[in-house]
Short mmCIF file of C-alpha atoms and ligand atoms in Angstrom, two decimals:
data_model
loop_
_atom_site.label_atom_id
_atom_site.label_comp_id
_atom_site.label_asym_id
_atom_site.label_seq_id
_atom_site.Cartn_x
_atom_site.Cartn_y
_atom_site.Cartn_z
CA UNK A 5 25.10 66.27 -18.92
CA UNK A 6 25.67 66.44 -22.62
CA UNK A 7 27.21 69.64 -23.60
CA UNK A 8 25.37 72.45 -24.94
CA UNK A 9 24.84 72.89 -28.82
CA UNK A 10 26.47 76.14 -28.52
CA UNK A 11 28.09 77.73 -25.65
CA UNK A 12 29.57 81.20 -25.71
CA UNK A 13 31.60 82.45 -22.64
CA UNK A 14 32.65 85.85 -22.33
CA UNK A 15 33.04 87.19 -25.71
CA UNK A 16 34.47 90.49 -26.11
CA UNK A 17 35.02 92.40 -29.47
CA UNK A 18 35.97 95.83 -30.46
CA UNK A 19 36.27 97.43 -33.52
CA UNK A 20 39.03 99.95 -33.37
CA UNK A 21 38.23 102.09 -30.72
CA UNK A 22 34.71 101.21 -30.40
CA UNK A 23 33.83 98.42 -27.95
CA UNK A 24 31.09 96.61 -29.09
CA UNK A 25 30.78 93.43 -27.20
CA UNK A 26 31.75 93.90 -23.28
CA UNK A 27 30.71 90.59 -22.01
CA UNK A 28 28.52 88.01 -24.08
CA UNK A 29 27.84 84.61 -22.57
CA UNK A 30 24.95 82.35 -23.48
CA UNK A 31 24.32 78.60 -24.49
CA UNK A 32 21.83 76.95 -26.47
CA UNK A 33 20.85 73.27 -26.32
CA UNK A 34 20.25 71.09 -29.08
CA UNK A 35 16.93 71.53 -30.52
CA UNK A 36 16.33 74.70 -28.73
CA UNK A 37 15.06 77.78 -29.88
CA UNK A 38 16.94 80.87 -28.39
CA UNK A 39 16.44 84.61 -29.04
CA UNK A 40 18.48 87.51 -28.49
CA UNK A 41 16.85 91.00 -28.14
CA UNK A 42 18.87 94.15 -28.06
CA UNK A 43 18.73 97.50 -29.51
CA UNK A 44 19.74 98.80 -32.36
CA UNK A 45 23.47 99.22 -33.09
CA UNK A 46 24.16 96.85 -29.97
CA UNK A 47 26.24 94.36 -31.54
CA UNK A 48 23.82 91.58 -32.49
CA UNK A 49 24.89 90.82 -35.66
CA UNK A 50 28.40 91.14 -34.54
CA UNK A 51 27.98 87.90 -32.62
CA UNK A 52 26.63 86.15 -35.64
CA UNK A 53 29.85 87.59 -37.27
CA UNK A 54 32.11 85.83 -34.73
CA UNK A 55 30.39 82.79 -35.03
CA UNK A 56 30.40 82.74 -38.87
CA UNK A 57 33.90 83.59 -38.91
CA UNK A 58 33.47 86.91 -40.61
CA UNK A 59 35.47 88.56 -37.75
CA UNK A 60 37.67 87.32 -34.78
CA UNK A 61 36.81 87.39 -31.12
CA UNK A 62 39.30 89.61 -28.68
CA UNK A 63 38.64 86.98 -25.90
CA UNK A 64 36.15 84.68 -24.56
CA UNK A 65 35.37 80.93 -26.00
CA UNK A 66 32.99 79.54 -28.33
CA UNK A 67 32.17 76.29 -27.98
CA UNK A 68 29.99 74.02 -30.51
CA UNK A 69 29.01 70.64 -28.98
CA UNK A 70 31.53 70.80 -26.30
CA UNK A 71 34.61 71.63 -28.93
CA UNK A 72 36.20 74.98 -29.60
CA UNK A 73 35.01 76.42 -32.76
CA UNK A 74 37.81 77.17 -35.33
CA UNK A 75 37.41 79.76 -38.16
CA UNK A 76 37.99 77.00 -40.82
CA UNK A 77 34.89 75.23 -39.96
CA UNK A 78 31.51 76.36 -41.20
CA UNK A 79 29.28 74.62 -38.94
CA UNK A 80 26.12 77.11 -38.98
CA UNK A 81 23.42 77.79 -41.50
CA UNK A 82 23.38 81.68 -41.67
CA UNK A 83 20.75 83.85 -42.65
CA UNK A 84 21.96 87.33 -42.98
CA UNK A 85 19.98 90.73 -42.07
CA UNK A 86 18.76 91.20 -45.49
CA UNK A 87 17.50 88.28 -47.53
CA UNK A 88 20.70 88.27 -49.40
CA UNK A 89 18.88 86.70 -52.55
CA UNK A 90 21.10 86.98 -55.49
CA UNK A 91 18.88 88.87 -58.14
CA UNK A 92 20.55 87.31 -60.90
CA UNK A 93 19.66 83.71 -59.61
CA UNK A 94 16.35 82.08 -60.11
CA UNK A 95 14.45 81.17 -56.60
CA UNK A 96 15.43 77.62 -57.08
CA UNK A 97 19.21 78.43 -57.86
CA UNK A 98 19.13 80.83 -54.78
CA UNK A 99 18.15 77.79 -52.42
CA UNK A 100 20.59 75.74 -53.67
CA UNK A 101 23.63 78.13 -53.03
CA UNK A 102 25.07 76.27 -49.79
CA UNK A 103 24.47 72.91 -51.24
CA UNK A 104 26.34 74.06 -54.33
CA UNK A 105 29.42 75.42 -52.34
CA UNK A 106 29.63 72.37 -50.34
CA UNK A 107 30.34 70.85 -53.81
CA UNK A 108 27.06 69.32 -54.68
CA UNK A 109 26.25 69.64 -58.45
CA UNK A 110 23.55 71.86 -59.36
CA UNK A 111 21.35 69.10 -60.42
CA UNK A 112 21.76 67.04 -57.36
CA UNK A 113 21.17 70.35 -55.56
CA UNK A 114 17.60 70.95 -57.02
CA UNK A 115 16.70 67.60 -56.97
CA UNK A 116 16.88 67.86 -53.27
CA UNK A 117 15.43 71.28 -52.56
CA UNK A 118 12.71 70.88 -54.79
CA UNK A 119 10.36 68.73 -52.83
CA UNK A 120 10.44 71.58 -50.13
CA UNK A 121 9.25 74.21 -51.85
CA UNK A 122 5.71 73.18 -51.10
CA UNK A 123 6.36 73.17 -47.63
CA UNK A 124 7.62 77.00 -47.58
CA UNK A 125 4.82 78.17 -49.73
CA UNK A 126 6.95 78.60 -52.79
CA UNK A 127 5.56 75.94 -54.83
CA UNK A 128 5.30 77.12 -58.62
CA UNK A 129 7.91 80.07 -57.98
CA UNK A 130 11.00 77.71 -58.48
CA UNK A 131 11.95 79.42 -61.93
CA UNK A 132 10.92 82.90 -60.85
CA UNK A 133 13.53 85.62 -60.19
CA UNK A 134 13.91 86.93 -56.64
CA UNK A 135 12.68 90.76 -57.84
CA UNK A 136 9.32 89.00 -58.87
CA UNK A 137 8.33 87.86 -55.08
CA UNK A 138 6.79 89.51 -52.36
CA UNK A 139 8.65 90.42 -49.20
CA UNK A 140 7.16 87.34 -47.27
CA UNK A 141 7.91 85.08 -50.34
CA UNK A 142 11.52 86.28 -50.51
CA UNK A 143 12.26 85.65 -46.52
CA UNK A 144 10.65 82.43 -46.90
CA UNK A 145 13.24 81.54 -50.13
CA UNK A 146 16.07 82.73 -47.86
CA UNK A 147 15.09 80.35 -44.79
CA UNK A 148 14.67 77.42 -47.21
CA UNK A 149 18.33 78.16 -48.66
CA UNK A 150 19.20 78.24 -44.82
CA UNK A 151 17.82 75.17 -43.72
CA UNK A 152 18.79 72.82 -46.73
CA UNK A 153 22.31 73.24 -45.50
CA UNK A 154 21.66 70.77 -43.03
CA UNK A 155 24.23 72.42 -40.38
CA UNK A 156 23.62 71.46 -36.57
CA UNK A 157 22.48 75.12 -36.20
CA UNK A 158 20.72 77.87 -37.57
CA UNK A 159 21.61 81.62 -37.15
CA UNK A 160 18.92 83.94 -38.03
CA UNK A 161 19.52 87.63 -38.10
CA UNK A 162 16.39 89.75 -37.84
CA UNK A 163 14.82 87.64 -40.66
CA UNK A 164 11.48 89.62 -40.65
CA UNK A 165 12.80 92.98 -39.61
CA UNK A 166 12.21 94.39 -43.51
CA UNK A 167 8.50 93.20 -43.44
CA UNK A 168 5.38 95.15 -42.94
CA UNK A 169 3.41 94.46 -39.76
CA UNK A 170 0.90 92.28 -41.19
CA UNK A 171 3.12 89.78 -43.26
CA UNK A 172 5.82 89.70 -40.43
CA UNK A 173 2.79 88.42 -38.14
CA UNK A 174 2.16 86.02 -40.35
CA UNK A 175 5.72 84.71 -41.09
CA UNK A 176 6.07 84.38 -37.38
CA UNK A 177 3.50 82.11 -37.17
CA UNK A 178 4.45 80.10 -40.18
CA UNK A 179 7.96 79.89 -38.71
CA UNK A 180 6.58 78.99 -35.43
CA UNK A 181 4.77 76.20 -36.99
CA UNK A 182 7.60 75.32 -38.91
CA UNK A 183 9.88 74.92 -36.06
CA UNK A 184 7.25 72.85 -34.09
CA UNK A 185 7.48 70.41 -37.11
CA UNK A 186 11.43 70.25 -37.43
CA UNK A 187 13.08 71.25 -33.83
CA UNK A 188 15.95 72.96 -35.53
CA UNK A 189 18.40 74.39 -33.27
CA UNK A 190 18.10 78.01 -33.86
CA UNK A 191 19.94 81.30 -32.27
CA UNK A 192 17.68 84.10 -33.67
CA UNK A 193 18.13 87.84 -33.51
CA UNK A 194 15.36 90.30 -33.29
CA UNK A 195 14.20 93.68 -31.56
CA UNK A 196 10.84 92.51 -31.89
CA UNK A 197 9.65 91.00 -28.48
CA UNK A 198 6.13 89.55 -29.48
CA UNK A 199 8.46 87.49 -32.08
CA UNK A 200 10.96 86.43 -29.36
CA UNK A 201 8.10 85.48 -27.13
CA UNK A 202 6.13 83.51 -29.92
CA UNK A 203 9.14 81.59 -30.98
CA UNK A 204 11.68 81.11 -28.13
CA UNK A 205 12.51 78.95 -25.29
CA UNK A 206 14.70 81.32 -24.04
CA UNK A 207 15.29 84.74 -24.53
CA UNK A 208 18.74 86.68 -23.71
CA UNK A 209 18.05 90.70 -23.58
CA UNK A 210 21.28 93.06 -24.41
CA UNK A 211 22.04 96.07 -23.11
CA UNK A 212 23.22 98.61 -25.69
CA UNK A 213 26.74 99.32 -26.77
CA UNK A 214 29.09 97.88 -25.30
CA UNK A 215 26.99 94.81 -25.07
CA UNK A 216 26.45 92.61 -22.26
CA UNK A 217 23.46 90.30 -21.14
CA UNK A 218 21.40 91.73 -18.68
CA UNK A 219 18.50 89.36 -18.47
CA UNK A 220 17.47 85.86 -19.47
CA UNK A 221 14.07 85.13 -19.82
CA UNK A 222 12.74 81.39 -19.97
CA UNK A 223 9.43 81.09 -21.94
CA UNK A 224 8.35 77.67 -20.24
CA UNK A 225 5.18 77.27 -22.82
CA UNK A 226 4.81 73.98 -25.34
CA UNK A 227 4.35 74.35 -28.63
CA UNK A 228 2.18 75.02 -30.37
CA UNK A 229 1.45 78.36 -28.89
CA UNK A 230 -1.15 79.42 -30.82
CA UNK A 231 -3.80 78.87 -27.85
CA UNK A 232 -1.41 80.36 -25.37
CA UNK A 233 -1.56 84.37 -26.01
CA UNK A 234 -2.44 85.20 -22.42
CA UNK A 235 0.57 83.78 -21.14
CA UNK A 236 2.49 84.91 -23.87
CA UNK A 237 1.41 88.45 -23.40
CA UNK A 238 2.48 88.54 -19.83
CA UNK A 239 5.82 87.29 -20.68
CA UNK A 240 6.02 90.03 -23.31
CA UNK A 241 5.02 92.77 -20.84
CA UNK A 242 7.50 91.59 -18.22
CA UNK A 243 10.31 91.86 -20.74
CA UNK A 244 9.20 95.40 -22.17
CA UNK A 245 9.21 96.47 -18.65
CA UNK A 246 12.87 95.16 -18.03
CA UNK A 247 13.73 97.00 -21.71
CA UNK A 248 12.33 100.34 -20.74
CA UNK A 249 13.67 100.19 -16.96
CA UNK A 250 17.05 98.63 -17.21
CA UNK A 251 18.14 100.04 -13.99
CA UNK A 252 15.26 98.29 -11.87
CA UNK B 28 -3.57 108.31 -79.70
CA UNK B 29 -6.82 107.12 -81.03
CA UNK B 30 -4.95 104.53 -83.25
CA UNK B 31 -2.92 103.42 -80.59
CA UNK B 32 -4.71 99.94 -80.20
CA UNK B 33 -4.26 98.93 -83.66
CA UNK B 34 -0.68 99.00 -83.55
CA UNK B 35 1.18 95.90 -81.49
CA UNK B 36 2.09 97.24 -78.55
CA UNK B 37 5.85 96.62 -78.84
CA UNK B 38 5.86 99.06 -81.99
CA UNK B 39 3.64 101.50 -80.09
CA UNK B 40 6.42 101.45 -77.14
CA UNK B 41 9.23 101.38 -79.76
CA UNK B 42 8.13 104.42 -81.27
CA UNK B 43 7.26 106.39 -78.29
CA UNK B 44 10.73 105.68 -77.23
CA UNK B 45 12.35 106.23 -80.51
CA UNK B 46 9.91 109.11 -81.67
CA UNK B 47 11.24 112.01 -80.19
CA UNK B 48 14.67 111.47 -81.20
CA UNK B 49 13.55 110.93 -84.71
CA UNK B 50 11.59 114.23 -84.66
CA UNK B 51 14.42 116.41 -83.59
CA UNK B 52 16.90 115.01 -85.94
CA UNK B 53 14.34 115.12 -88.82
CA UNK B 54 13.89 118.60 -88.00
CA UNK B 55 17.62 119.71 -88.13
CA UNK B 56 18.30 118.29 -91.17
CA UNK B 57 15.25 119.65 -92.75
CA UNK B 58 16.50 123.32 -91.37
CA UNK B 59 19.63 122.57 -92.58
CA UNK B 60 18.55 121.88 -96.04
CA UNK B 61 16.33 124.81 -96.21
CA UNK B 62 18.94 127.03 -95.16
CA UNK B 63 21.25 126.05 -98.18
CA UNK B 64 18.62 126.24 -100.49
CA UNK B 65 17.45 129.52 -99.43
CA UNK B 66 20.69 131.31 -98.75
CA UNK B 67 22.61 130.13 -101.94
CA UNK B 68 25.83 128.93 -99.98
CA UNK B 69 28.35 127.35 -102.05
CA UNK B 70 28.27 123.31 -101.55
CA UNK B 71 31.98 123.59 -101.42
CA UNK B 72 31.66 125.48 -98.00
CA UNK B 73 28.30 123.79 -96.80
CA UNK B 74 26.62 121.13 -98.45
CA UNK B 75 22.98 120.29 -98.40
CA UNK B 76 21.84 116.89 -96.70
CA UNK B 77 20.35 116.03 -100.20
CA UNK B 78 23.63 116.20 -101.78
CA UNK B 79 25.55 114.59 -98.87
CA UNK B 80 22.95 111.61 -99.14
CA UNK B 81 23.14 111.48 -103.27
CA UNK B 82 26.90 111.90 -103.35
CA UNK B 83 27.37 109.47 -100.43
CA UNK B 84 25.06 106.82 -102.39
CA UNK B 85 27.12 107.41 -105.37
CA UNK B 86 30.25 106.42 -103.50
CA UNK B 87 28.79 103.71 -101.61
CA UNK B 88 31.17 101.06 -102.57
CA UNK B 89 34.35 103.07 -101.44
CA UNK B 90 32.29 103.96 -98.20
CA UNK B 91 31.52 100.70 -97.56
CA UNK B 92 35.06 99.23 -97.99
CA UNK B 93 36.37 101.85 -95.44
CA UNK B 94 33.77 101.44 -93.22
CA UNK B 95 34.32 97.39 -92.65
CA UNK B 96 37.71 98.38 -92.42
CA UNK B 97 37.17 100.84 -89.34
CA UNK B 98 34.39 98.48 -87.91
CA UNK B 99 37.08 95.43 -88.07
CA UNK B 100 39.48 98.00 -86.25
CA UNK B 101 36.97 99.06 -83.52
CA UNK B 102 35.89 95.40 -82.93
CA UNK B 103 39.50 94.09 -82.60
CA UNK B 104 40.85 96.88 -80.57
CA UNK B 105 37.64 96.67 -78.38
CA UNK B 106 37.75 92.80 -77.87
CA UNK B 107 41.72 93.42 -77.06
CA UNK B 108 40.89 96.30 -74.58
CA UNK B 109 37.93 94.02 -72.98
CA UNK B 110 40.10 91.00 -72.42
CA UNK B 111 42.86 92.93 -70.82
CA UNK B 112 40.33 95.04 -68.84
CA UNK B 113 38.93 92.02 -67.62
CA UNK B 114 42.35 90.53 -66.60
CA UNK B 115 43.52 93.46 -65.09
CA UNK B 116 40.68 94.08 -62.94
CA UNK B 117 40.54 90.31 -61.28
CA UNK B 118 44.05 90.96 -60.42
CA UNK B 119 43.40 94.43 -58.76
CA UNK B 120 40.44 93.02 -57.25
CA UNK B 121 42.63 90.30 -55.66
CA UNK B 122 45.91 92.48 -54.77
CA UNK B 123 44.60 95.78 -53.84
CA UNK B 124 48.29 97.15 -53.74
CA UNK B 125 48.47 96.68 -57.21
CA UNK B 126 45.43 98.94 -57.94
CA UNK B 127 47.55 101.71 -55.98
CA UNK B 128 50.58 100.80 -58.21
CA UNK B 129 48.80 100.64 -61.46
CA UNK B 130 45.81 103.26 -61.74
CA UNK B 131 48.12 106.28 -61.68
CA UNK B 132 49.66 104.89 -64.97
CA UNK B 133 46.38 104.29 -66.20
CA UNK B 134 45.03 107.78 -65.42
CA UNK B 135 47.83 109.11 -67.19
CA UNK B 136 47.22 107.37 -70.34
CA UNK B 137 43.64 108.85 -70.38
CA UNK B 138 45.11 112.41 -70.17
CA UNK B 139 47.23 111.85 -73.53
CA UNK B 140 45.77 114.24 -76.26
CA UNK B 141 44.64 111.90 -79.23
CA UNK B 142 46.07 113.98 -81.85
CA UNK B 143 49.41 113.93 -80.65
CA UNK B 144 49.54 110.46 -79.83
CA UNK B 145 47.79 109.03 -82.95
CA UNK B 146 50.63 109.93 -85.45
CA UNK B 147 53.19 108.54 -82.97
CA UNK B 148 51.28 105.45 -82.71
CA UNK B 149 51.06 105.03 -86.66
CA UNK B 150 54.64 105.93 -86.79
CA UNK B 151 55.43 103.06 -84.47
CA UNK B 152 53.49 100.23 -85.42
CA UNK B 153 53.02 101.31 -89.60
CA UNK B 154 49.81 101.64 -91.41
CA UNK B 155 48.31 98.41 -91.10
CA UNK B 156 45.59 97.05 -88.30
CA UNK B 157 48.07 97.44 -85.48
CA UNK B 158 47.98 101.08 -84.91
CA UNK B 159 44.31 101.36 -84.86
CA UNK B 160 43.93 98.16 -82.27
CA UNK B 161 46.55 99.72 -80.25
CA UNK B 162 44.56 103.51 -80.02
CA UNK B 163 41.36 101.77 -79.45
CA UNK B 164 42.48 100.02 -76.59
CA UNK B 165 44.21 102.96 -75.34
CA UNK B 166 40.91 104.94 -74.96
CA UNK B 167 38.76 101.98 -73.99
CA UNK B 168 40.59 100.04 -71.38
CA UNK B 169 40.56 102.59 -68.38
CA UNK B 170 36.88 103.34 -68.89
CA UNK B 171 36.16 99.33 -68.68
CA UNK B 172 38.77 98.76 -65.73
CA UNK B 173 37.11 101.45 -63.93
CA UNK B 174 33.40 100.04 -64.54
CA UNK B 175 34.46 96.71 -63.65
CA UNK B 176 36.50 97.44 -60.36
CA UNK B 177 33.37 99.41 -59.31
CA UNK B 178 31.02 96.67 -60.21
CA UNK B 179 33.05 94.34 -58.03
CA UNK B 180 33.02 96.57 -54.99
CA UNK B 181 29.02 96.93 -55.20
CA UNK B 182 28.71 93.55 -54.35
CA UNK B 183 25.83 93.19 -51.52
CA UNK B 184 27.67 92.88 -48.30
CA UNK B 185 25.11 90.26 -47.08
CA UNK B 186 25.82 88.02 -50.37
CA UNK B 187 29.44 88.09 -49.62
CA UNK B 188 29.28 87.20 -45.68
CA UNK B 189 26.58 84.71 -46.57
CA UNK B 190 28.97 82.91 -48.90
CA UNK B 191 32.01 83.06 -46.81
CA UNK B 192 29.67 81.55 -44.13
CA UNK B 193 28.92 78.67 -46.38
CA UNK B 194 32.69 78.16 -46.67
CA UNK B 195 33.21 79.35 -50.13
CA UNK B 196 36.58 80.39 -51.29
CA UNK B 197 37.62 84.09 -52.30
CA UNK B 198 37.81 82.88 -55.74
CA UNK B 199 34.24 81.20 -55.30
CA UNK B 200 32.87 84.56 -53.74
CA UNK B 201 34.35 86.50 -57.00
CA UNK B 202 32.93 84.36 -59.44
CA UNK B 203 29.39 83.84 -57.79
CA UNK B 204 28.77 87.10 -56.19
CA UNK B 205 31.30 89.67 -57.28
CA UNK B 206 31.29 89.21 -60.99
CA UNK B 207 27.58 89.15 -61.35
CA UNK B 208 27.11 92.02 -59.40
CA UNK B 209 29.47 94.04 -61.74
CA UNK B 210 27.42 93.59 -64.85
CA UNK B 211 25.40 96.52 -64.84
CA UNK B 212 28.50 98.55 -64.34
CA UNK B 213 29.99 96.55 -67.02
CA UNK B 214 27.41 97.22 -69.50
CA UNK B 215 27.15 100.86 -68.69
CA UNK B 216 30.82 101.14 -69.27
CA UNK B 217 30.54 99.09 -72.58
CA UNK B 218 27.77 101.45 -73.82
CA UNK B 219 30.15 104.27 -73.21
CA UNK B 220 33.35 102.87 -74.48
CA UNK B 221 32.25 101.75 -77.84
CA UNK B 222 31.53 104.99 -78.58
CA UNK B 223 34.97 106.07 -77.72
CA UNK B 224 36.19 103.21 -79.67
CA UNK B 225 34.98 104.45 -82.81
CA UNK B 226 36.32 107.51 -82.49
CA UNK B 227 39.59 106.20 -81.61
CA UNK B 228 40.08 103.90 -84.51
CA UNK B 229 39.07 107.04 -86.84
CA UNK B 230 41.74 109.04 -85.09
CA UNK B 231 44.29 106.47 -86.01
CA UNK B 232 43.33 106.15 -89.48
CA UNK B 233 43.15 109.82 -89.84
CA UNK B 234 46.99 109.72 -88.64
CA UNK B 235 47.52 107.23 -91.57
CA UNK B 236 46.24 104.28 -92.62
CA UNK B 237 45.64 102.13 -95.92
CA UNK B 238 41.77 101.95 -95.32
CA UNK B 239 39.26 103.17 -92.86
CA UNK B 240 36.61 105.92 -92.52
CA UNK B 241 39.31 108.47 -91.12
CA UNK B 242 41.60 108.04 -94.10
CA UNK B 243 38.19 108.64 -96.45
CA UNK B 244 37.73 111.74 -94.62
CA UNK B 245 41.18 113.01 -94.78
CA UNK B 246 41.21 112.56 -98.80
CA UNK B 247 37.95 113.96 -99.13
CA UNK B 248 39.15 116.82 -97.05
CA UNK B 249 42.14 117.38 -99.25
CA UNK B 250 39.99 117.13 -102.74
CA UNK B 251 37.44 119.93 -101.24
CA UNK B 252 34.84 117.38 -100.90
CA UNK B 253 33.12 118.47 -97.79
CA UNK B 254 30.08 116.49 -98.91
CA UNK B 255 31.77 113.28 -98.64
CA UNK B 256 33.62 114.03 -95.54
CA UNK B 257 30.19 114.59 -94.10
CA UNK B 258 28.86 111.58 -96.05
CA UNK B 259 31.53 109.56 -94.09
CA UNK B 260 30.77 111.22 -90.57
CA UNK B 261 26.90 110.17 -91.02
CA UNK B 262 28.41 106.71 -91.43
CA UNK B 263 30.43 107.03 -88.36
CA UNK B 264 27.58 107.96 -86.21
CA UNK B 265 25.33 105.37 -87.52
CA UNK B 266 28.26 102.64 -86.94
CA UNK B 267 28.52 104.05 -83.41
CA UNK B 268 24.75 103.90 -82.91
CA UNK B 269 24.68 100.25 -84.10
CA UNK B 270 27.37 99.19 -81.99
CA UNK B 271 25.74 101.25 -79.04
CA UNK B 272 22.36 98.96 -79.94
CA UNK B 273 24.16 95.92 -80.04
CA UNK B 274 25.62 96.57 -76.64
CA UNK B 275 22.09 97.03 -75.15
CA UNK B 276 20.46 93.96 -77.05
CA UNK B 277 23.51 92.01 -75.44
CA UNK B 278 22.80 93.40 -71.89
CA UNK B 279 19.09 92.55 -72.15
CA UNK B 280 20.04 89.14 -73.27
CA UNK B 281 22.62 88.86 -70.14
CA UNK B 282 20.67 90.48 -67.77
CA UNK B 283 17.03 89.11 -67.66
CA UNK B 284 16.33 89.58 -64.29
CA UNK B 285 17.35 93.64 -64.49
CA UNK B 286 14.18 94.24 -66.59
CA UNK B 287 11.91 92.31 -64.24
CA UNK B 288 12.89 94.52 -61.35
CA UNK B 289 12.08 97.71 -63.50
CA UNK B 290 8.75 96.46 -64.04
CA UNK B 291 7.93 95.94 -60.50
CA UNK B 292 8.85 99.32 -59.40
N1 ATP C 308 32.91 94.79 -39.36
C1 ATP C 308 32.99 95.84 -38.74
N2 ATP C 308 33.75 96.78 -38.59
C2 ATP C 308 33.52 98.23 -38.17
N3 ATP C 308 32.49 98.25 -37.19
C3 ATP C 308 31.63 97.37 -37.41
C4 ATP C 308 31.86 96.13 -38.03
N4 ATP C 308 30.53 95.44 -37.76
C5 ATP C 308 29.86 96.16 -36.94
N5 ATP C 308 30.44 97.36 -36.43
C6 ATP C 308 29.90 98.54 -35.41
O1 ATP C 308 29.73 97.52 -34.56
C7 ATP C 308 28.56 98.01 -33.83
C8 ATP C 308 27.39 97.06 -33.72
O2 ATP C 308 26.72 96.69 -35.02
P1 ATP C 308 25.98 95.45 -35.17
O3 ATP C 308 25.55 95.17 -36.68
O4 ATP C 308 26.42 94.20 -34.40
O5 ATP C 308 24.59 95.94 -34.43
P2 ATP C 308 23.05 95.27 -34.30
O6 ATP C 308 22.95 94.99 -33.00
O7 ATP C 308 23.19 94.07 -35.07
O8 ATP C 308 22.53 96.38 -34.75
P3 ATP C 308 20.83 96.25 -35.46
O9 ATP C 308 19.75 95.72 -34.78
O10 ATP C 308 20.51 97.71 -36.22
O11 ATP C 308 21.27 95.21 -36.86
C9 ATP C 308 27.96 99.37 -34.81
O12 ATP C 308 28.30 100.39 -34.28
C10 ATP C 308 28.94 99.03 -36.11
O13 ATP C 308 29.36 100.31 -36.45
MG1 MG C 309 22.07 93.76 -36.85
#
């Protein structure tokens, strides 16, 4: 069997006296959409900090395609918890950011990103500043900035957490649709159970801090899932039960 | 305002912004004029605004020459100070221990009384341009340094983390995120410092100079001409306002996105 795209084994991390991650093990297969669900402050973002090299782990192993991750590699396309768009850059120049950092000229990067604006529902807004866009459009721009980096894996930290309920529902469907077409390998962090169920192939549920994996739920429903709302609701109810009664 | 629709909106807005200030300044000047006329106070004690304007106008060539000298000292001194503040801000941002070593020294320079320092600086550097530049730099350097250092710290942590995840070097993150994030702080510092800069230049000239509004004020005072003293004061106030407006205009041109954010709010 070929190795998992991402394999985390027994991750531990403390910040000073605060133990944040107690024991995190999970894996993501190539082309798989995996979500991490957990209460606020559990340490979900900390897992991504470890992956992007922003902090070091205390113990454990992180493997990408079977080889240990070193902090010098930048193998993930990361979307931080806020949209992290630069207010001083136009949307087009925000989306080319990763390519520019990789050394591509601004002109070449623009030429590469421009054709994708229509698919991301941003056509005509290339020259706008982030402040001129709605919340949903900003998230789509941030996602475009993430995927054009063409890394082996996407790390999305609560991409829709700051949106109103209606926009969030629209964005979740849109992302499900995009993923069905592109089959990116994704690790998504969320505390929205419905979002996790709609999008994921597999869901890991974390305890509160210090975090460990309390449950794994497969979501064995083919994409697109628009017609499968009854089956999705059943899984959602099951997960909510475990979250509300962790002892059972 | 029944007339408002007939004016282009820009003028209407400019007037609604500047109008109240204009009215209050006019009221002070009119009250002053009325008081001098009615009380019969001697013009060598308190000259009326009308006298200041007419006498100042007669002296316009001298005033213009001295104003240009002050403007030159202000802009040169300020340019030096900005360059130094920027270089030090970068150094401090990259080597935090340097901040702890240097800030106390800089803070002490801010506590020195200008009246005491100005004559010393003139004594050391002569009556030319140098002492003025030194004094202007002395009063504006630290505020600009603090503004820049604070601005770098205001960088959104998500943006910095994002760049790091992309593999950006520390220097790259500084250029792409920390510097643009500091712009609003930089311009806030600039607006305040530019007013200090004019005061600093005039102080230096007052302590001894060949030309400049400071020395003009000193001479007018020694010749018992308060009208000319006040004329020079008016000119220096106008100069400060001019530089202040210029920095506002530069900020607008440099940060077009900031106004968009305001409009949405
Ligand atoms: N760089 C850091 N230094 C010190 N403490 C940190 C750091 N990063 C995170 N923490 C702490 O670790 C804990 C977990 O934070 P984390 O951001 O991972 O939570 P989270 O699960 O993402 O929460 P949320 O859902 O609210 O985003 C918090 O108590 C936080 O204060
Ligand atoms: Mg988080």
